[in-house]
XYZ file of C-alpha atoms in Angstrom:
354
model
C 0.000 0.000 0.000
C 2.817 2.099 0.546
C 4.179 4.440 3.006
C 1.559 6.934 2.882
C -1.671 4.678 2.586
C -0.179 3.124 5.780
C 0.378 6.566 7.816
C -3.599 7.145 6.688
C -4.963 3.537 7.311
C -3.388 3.036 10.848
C -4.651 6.637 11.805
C -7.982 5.648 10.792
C -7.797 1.876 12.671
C -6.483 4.478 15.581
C -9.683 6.311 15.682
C -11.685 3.107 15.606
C -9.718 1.748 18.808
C -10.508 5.080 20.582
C -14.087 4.729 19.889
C -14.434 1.179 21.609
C -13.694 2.438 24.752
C -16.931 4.361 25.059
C -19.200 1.139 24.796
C -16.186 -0.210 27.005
C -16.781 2.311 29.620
C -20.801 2.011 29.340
C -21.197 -1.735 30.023
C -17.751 -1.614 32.531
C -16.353 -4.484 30.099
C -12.811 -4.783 30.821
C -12.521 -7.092 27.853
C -13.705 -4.818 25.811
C -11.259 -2.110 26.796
C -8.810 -4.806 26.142
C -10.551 -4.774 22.501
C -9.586 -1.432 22.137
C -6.062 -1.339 23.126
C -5.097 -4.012 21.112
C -6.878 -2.434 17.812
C -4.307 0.239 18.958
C -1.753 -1.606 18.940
C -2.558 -2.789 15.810
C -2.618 0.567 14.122
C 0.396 1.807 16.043
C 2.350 -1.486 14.746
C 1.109 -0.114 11.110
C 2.208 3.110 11.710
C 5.101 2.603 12.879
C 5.765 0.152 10.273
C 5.216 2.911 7.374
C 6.495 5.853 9.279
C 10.201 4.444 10.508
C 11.543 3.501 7.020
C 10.058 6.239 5.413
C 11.986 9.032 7.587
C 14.520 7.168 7.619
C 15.213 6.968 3.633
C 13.805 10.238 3.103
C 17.868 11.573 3.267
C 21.151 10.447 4.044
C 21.055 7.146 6.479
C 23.757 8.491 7.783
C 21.526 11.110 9.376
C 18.712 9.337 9.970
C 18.704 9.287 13.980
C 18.277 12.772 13.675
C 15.532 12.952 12.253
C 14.114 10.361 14.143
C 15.035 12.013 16.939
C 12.801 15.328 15.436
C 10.070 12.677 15.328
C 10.805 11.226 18.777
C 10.405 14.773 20.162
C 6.992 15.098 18.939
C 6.135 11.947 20.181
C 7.367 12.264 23.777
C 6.127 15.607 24.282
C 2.950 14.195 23.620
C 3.828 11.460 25.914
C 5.055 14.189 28.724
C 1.150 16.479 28.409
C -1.253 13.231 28.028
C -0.026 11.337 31.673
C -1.182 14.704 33.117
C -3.781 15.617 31.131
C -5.123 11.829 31.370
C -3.939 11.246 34.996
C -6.155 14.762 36.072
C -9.279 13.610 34.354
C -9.396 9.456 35.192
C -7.116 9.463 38.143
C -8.772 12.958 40.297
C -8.859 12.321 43.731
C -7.984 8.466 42.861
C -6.711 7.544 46.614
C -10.177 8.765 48.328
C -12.210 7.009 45.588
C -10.029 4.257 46.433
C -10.501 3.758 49.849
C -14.465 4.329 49.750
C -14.820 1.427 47.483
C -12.547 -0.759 49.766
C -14.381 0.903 52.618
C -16.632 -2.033 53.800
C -19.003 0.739 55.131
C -19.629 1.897 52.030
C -22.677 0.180 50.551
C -23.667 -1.182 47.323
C -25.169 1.953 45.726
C -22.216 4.541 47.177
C -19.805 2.000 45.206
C -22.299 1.975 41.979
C -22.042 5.984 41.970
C -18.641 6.350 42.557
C -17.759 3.609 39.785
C -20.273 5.805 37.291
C -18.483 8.607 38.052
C -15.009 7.213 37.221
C -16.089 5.442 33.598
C -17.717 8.573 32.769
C -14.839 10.616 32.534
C -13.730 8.430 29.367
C -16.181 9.889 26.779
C -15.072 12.721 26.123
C -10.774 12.297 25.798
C -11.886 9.228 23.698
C -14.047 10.891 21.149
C -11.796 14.121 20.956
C -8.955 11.826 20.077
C -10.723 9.968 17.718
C -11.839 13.208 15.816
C -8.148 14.444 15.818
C -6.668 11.249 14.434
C -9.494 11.288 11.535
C -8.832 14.817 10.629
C -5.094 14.136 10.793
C -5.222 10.568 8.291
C -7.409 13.775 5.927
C -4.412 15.791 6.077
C -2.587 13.384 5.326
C -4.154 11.982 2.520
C -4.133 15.677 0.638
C -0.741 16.493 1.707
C 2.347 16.797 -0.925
C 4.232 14.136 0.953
C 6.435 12.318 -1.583
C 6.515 8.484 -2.041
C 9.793 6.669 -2.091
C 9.648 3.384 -4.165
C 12.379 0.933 -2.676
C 10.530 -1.990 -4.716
C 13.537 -1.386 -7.420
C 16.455 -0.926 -5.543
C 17.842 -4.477 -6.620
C 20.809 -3.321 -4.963
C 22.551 -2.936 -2.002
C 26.571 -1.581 -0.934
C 28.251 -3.460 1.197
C 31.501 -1.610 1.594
C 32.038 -0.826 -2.254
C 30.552 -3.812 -3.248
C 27.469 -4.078 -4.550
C 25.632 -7.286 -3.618
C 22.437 -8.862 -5.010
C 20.705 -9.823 -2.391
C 17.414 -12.625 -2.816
C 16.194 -13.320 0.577
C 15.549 -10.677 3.507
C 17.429 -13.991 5.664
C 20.823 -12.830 3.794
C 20.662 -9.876 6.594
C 21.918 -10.936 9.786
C 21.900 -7.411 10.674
C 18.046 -7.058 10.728
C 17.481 -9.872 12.722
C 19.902 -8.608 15.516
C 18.745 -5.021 15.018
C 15.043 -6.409 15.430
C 16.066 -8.462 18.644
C 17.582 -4.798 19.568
C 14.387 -2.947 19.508
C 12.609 -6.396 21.238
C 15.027 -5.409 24.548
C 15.217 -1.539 24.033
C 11.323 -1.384 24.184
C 11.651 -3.510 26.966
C 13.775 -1.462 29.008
C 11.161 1.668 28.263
C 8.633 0.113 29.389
C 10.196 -1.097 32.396
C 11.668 2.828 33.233
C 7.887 4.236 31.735
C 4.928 2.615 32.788
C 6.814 -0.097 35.260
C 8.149 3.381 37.503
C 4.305 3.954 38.993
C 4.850 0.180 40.515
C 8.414 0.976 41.487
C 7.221 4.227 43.039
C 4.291 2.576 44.855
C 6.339 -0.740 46.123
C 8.588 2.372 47.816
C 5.357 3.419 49.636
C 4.833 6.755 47.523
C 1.651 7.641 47.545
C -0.848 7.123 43.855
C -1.782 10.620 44.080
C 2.190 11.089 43.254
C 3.248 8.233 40.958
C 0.762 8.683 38.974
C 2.901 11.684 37.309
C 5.643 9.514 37.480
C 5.880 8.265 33.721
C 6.181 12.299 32.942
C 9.651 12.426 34.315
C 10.690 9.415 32.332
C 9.283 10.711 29.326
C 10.453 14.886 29.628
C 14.183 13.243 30.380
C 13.986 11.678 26.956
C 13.045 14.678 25.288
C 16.462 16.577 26.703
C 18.338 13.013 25.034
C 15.985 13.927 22.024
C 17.610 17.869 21.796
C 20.827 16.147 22.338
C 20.252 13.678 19.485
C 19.196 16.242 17.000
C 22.291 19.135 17.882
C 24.982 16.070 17.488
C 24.029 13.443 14.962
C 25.458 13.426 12.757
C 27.529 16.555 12.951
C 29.726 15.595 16.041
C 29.168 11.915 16.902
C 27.976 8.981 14.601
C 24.262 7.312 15.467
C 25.993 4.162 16.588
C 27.951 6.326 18.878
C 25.006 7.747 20.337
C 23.462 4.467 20.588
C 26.958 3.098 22.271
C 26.903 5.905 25.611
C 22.710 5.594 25.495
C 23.748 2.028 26.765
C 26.401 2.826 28.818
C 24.078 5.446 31.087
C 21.785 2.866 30.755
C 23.813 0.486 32.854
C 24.733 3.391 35.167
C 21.519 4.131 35.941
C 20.274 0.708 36.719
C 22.457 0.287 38.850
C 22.005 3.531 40.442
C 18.158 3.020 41.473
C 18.955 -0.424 42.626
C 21.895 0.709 45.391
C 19.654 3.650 46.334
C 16.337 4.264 47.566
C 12.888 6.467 48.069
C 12.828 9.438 45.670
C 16.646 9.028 45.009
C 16.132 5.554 42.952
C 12.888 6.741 41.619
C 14.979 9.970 39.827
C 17.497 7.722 38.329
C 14.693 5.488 37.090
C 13.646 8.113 35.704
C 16.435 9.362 33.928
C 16.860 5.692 32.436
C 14.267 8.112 30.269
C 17.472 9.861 28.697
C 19.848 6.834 28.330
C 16.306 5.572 26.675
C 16.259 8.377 24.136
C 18.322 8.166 20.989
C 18.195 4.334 20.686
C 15.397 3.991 18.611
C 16.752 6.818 16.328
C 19.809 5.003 16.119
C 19.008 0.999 16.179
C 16.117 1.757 13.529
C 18.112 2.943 10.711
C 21.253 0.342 11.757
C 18.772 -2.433 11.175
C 17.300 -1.601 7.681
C 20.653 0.070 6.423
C 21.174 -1.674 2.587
C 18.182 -3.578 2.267
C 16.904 -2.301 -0.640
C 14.051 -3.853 -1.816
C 13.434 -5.522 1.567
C 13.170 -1.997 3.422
C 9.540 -2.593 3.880
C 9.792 -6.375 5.240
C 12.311 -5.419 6.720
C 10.675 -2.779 8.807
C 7.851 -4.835 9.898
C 10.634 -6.904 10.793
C 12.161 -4.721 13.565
C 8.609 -3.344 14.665
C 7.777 -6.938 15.986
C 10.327 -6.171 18.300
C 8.214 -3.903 19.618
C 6.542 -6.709 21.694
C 9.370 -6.856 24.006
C 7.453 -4.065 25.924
C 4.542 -6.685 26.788
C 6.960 -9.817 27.456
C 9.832 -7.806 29.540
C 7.274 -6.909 32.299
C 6.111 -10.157 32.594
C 9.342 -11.204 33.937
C 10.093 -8.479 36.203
C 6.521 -9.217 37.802
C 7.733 -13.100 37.520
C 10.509 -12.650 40.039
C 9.043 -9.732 42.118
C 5.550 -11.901 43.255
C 6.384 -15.641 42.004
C 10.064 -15.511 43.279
C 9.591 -12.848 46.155
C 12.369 -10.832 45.072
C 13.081 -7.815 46.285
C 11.499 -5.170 43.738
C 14.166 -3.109 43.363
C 16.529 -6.444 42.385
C 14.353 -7.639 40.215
C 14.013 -4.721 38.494
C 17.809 -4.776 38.691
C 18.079 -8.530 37.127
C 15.332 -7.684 34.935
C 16.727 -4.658 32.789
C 20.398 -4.864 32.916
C 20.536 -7.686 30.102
C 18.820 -5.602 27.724
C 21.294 -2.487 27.731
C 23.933 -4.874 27.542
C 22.412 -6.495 24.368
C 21.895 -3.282 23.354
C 26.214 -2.483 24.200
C 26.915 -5.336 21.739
C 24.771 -4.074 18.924
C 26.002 -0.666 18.836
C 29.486 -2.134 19.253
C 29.144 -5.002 16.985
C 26.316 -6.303 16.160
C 25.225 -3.760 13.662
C 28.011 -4.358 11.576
C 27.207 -8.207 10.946
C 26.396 -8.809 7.047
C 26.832 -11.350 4.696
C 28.362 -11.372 0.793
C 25.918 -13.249 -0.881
């Protein structure tokens, strides 16, 4: 379909997922909310799928964190306004609603009201954002954006040779590049939505970790500024993408040996180590595939579901194991900026000649 017709479809699928939650909210369905998410996901997998190759190849790959980075700074400033914006409309006065529906005083009724109240709040957010993403997929579709055709590069330089490539398994790269973004997504996860668990299991109130995920995300946007001043003018992507992994490891290991607010702020900034490794494994993964850019990118945006398997295993060895939190937290994330080390070292450089 190309990379436009996928921006446009998986905007529209978008607005569709947004809509389910009002029925969701109406009948108190959690399965249906479920629905919704995952017809989310869906779209997001499609738009990231068209979006990531296409800024990517739109210039010099050379400079393509960069730009990514311009695009990651959109996206995270999004991500530091809607936590609030969200977190004040669902989540006001969240610890008193709490405790009078736990309150065994309360009675059937009190608990029906106060539940009402809660689900109602989703209407409105829900259908606003479903109206934006329409008018945006519109815009879109009338814009002048061009179309790069990577169907005919038959192609590829390796070095100064060029190599005819037949299968997208001739790329070693890809596969570790894709396995990159599987434990990258992981770990921001883990230091994004995982940090209002942390924050509570520290015995920090809800009524403050619920803004929690806003310092992860506003520290990625200073890695994001970084990312577009540097690359490619002073440092190289894989560069970037080498000290991203480094701090990475710092900072892990920085929450675990500290504690309260302290461990929650270096958490946090796992937000900047975090930053510029999308913008930099993306383009390392699909660099010289030619006519497999597009499988290619669906490829690497499977990794994506590192994000839902990672947590699984951090909440494996926290309540199965009775770990401490903070260790497993500690066990639980370290691997992945050290995979994430090797690629930028190595890995990305793995090809074969034929």
């Amino acid at each position: 379909m190309g990379f436009k017709n996928g921006i446009i479809i998986g905007l529209l699928i978008l607005a569709f997922g947004s809509l389910i939650f009002i029925p969701a909210a109406d009948s108190r369905s959690f399965g249906l909310f479920l629905t919704g998410i995952f017809i989310q996901g869906a779209a997001l997998s499609l738009l990231q799928t068209a979006s990531n190759p296409y800024i990517s190849i739109i210039g010099p790959i050379e400079s393509a964190a960069k730009r990514m980075s311009i695009m990651g700074l959109c996206n995270k400033f999004a991500g530091v306004i809607v936590p609030i914006v969200m977190g004040t409309i669902f989540l006001k006065n969240a610890s008193a609603i709490e405790s009078k529906i736990a309150d065994i005083a309360t009675t059937a009724a009190e608990r029906e009201l106060l539940l009402q109240e809660v689900l109602g709040r989703v209407h409105t957010p829900y259908i606003v954002l479903a109206i934006v993403f329409t008018l945006f997929a519109i815009f879109i579709k009338y814009s002048n954006l061009p179309e790069v055709d990577v169907d005919k590069e038959d192609e590829v330089i390796d070095g100064e040779v060029k190599v005819t490539k037949t299968s997208i398994f001739q790329f070693p790269h890809l596969f570790l590049g894709a396995f990159c973004i599987f434990v990258y997504v992981a770990a921001e996860v883990m230091a994004g939505d995982i940090i209002g668990v942390y924050g509570k299991s520290l015995g920090i109130s809800a009524d403050i970790t619920k803004y929690f995920t806003t310092l992860t995300l506003a520290s990625m946007l200073v890695g994001y500024v970084v990312g577009i001043i540097v690359i490619p003018k002073y440092i190289t992507q894989q560069f970037a993408l080498k000290i991203c992994a480094i701090l990475g490891v710092i900072f892990v290991g920085a929450a675990y040996l500290t504690h309260g607010y302290t461990s929650v702020i270096f958490v946090g900034l796992l937000g900047l180590a975090n930053s510029l490794m999308w913008p930099a494994i993306f383009p390392l993964g699909i660099k010289g595939l030619g006519k497999f850019t597009k499988t290619g990118s669906a490829i690497m945006v499977m990794g994506i579901a590192g994000g839902a398997v990672w947590p699984l295993i951090y909440g494996y060895l926290k309540d199965y194991l009775h770990m401490d939190f903070q260790l497993a937290f500690f066990v639980s994330v370290l691997p992945c900026y050290l995979y994430i080390w090797y690629f930028a070292v190595a890995g990305h450089k793995v090809r074969t000649k034929g």
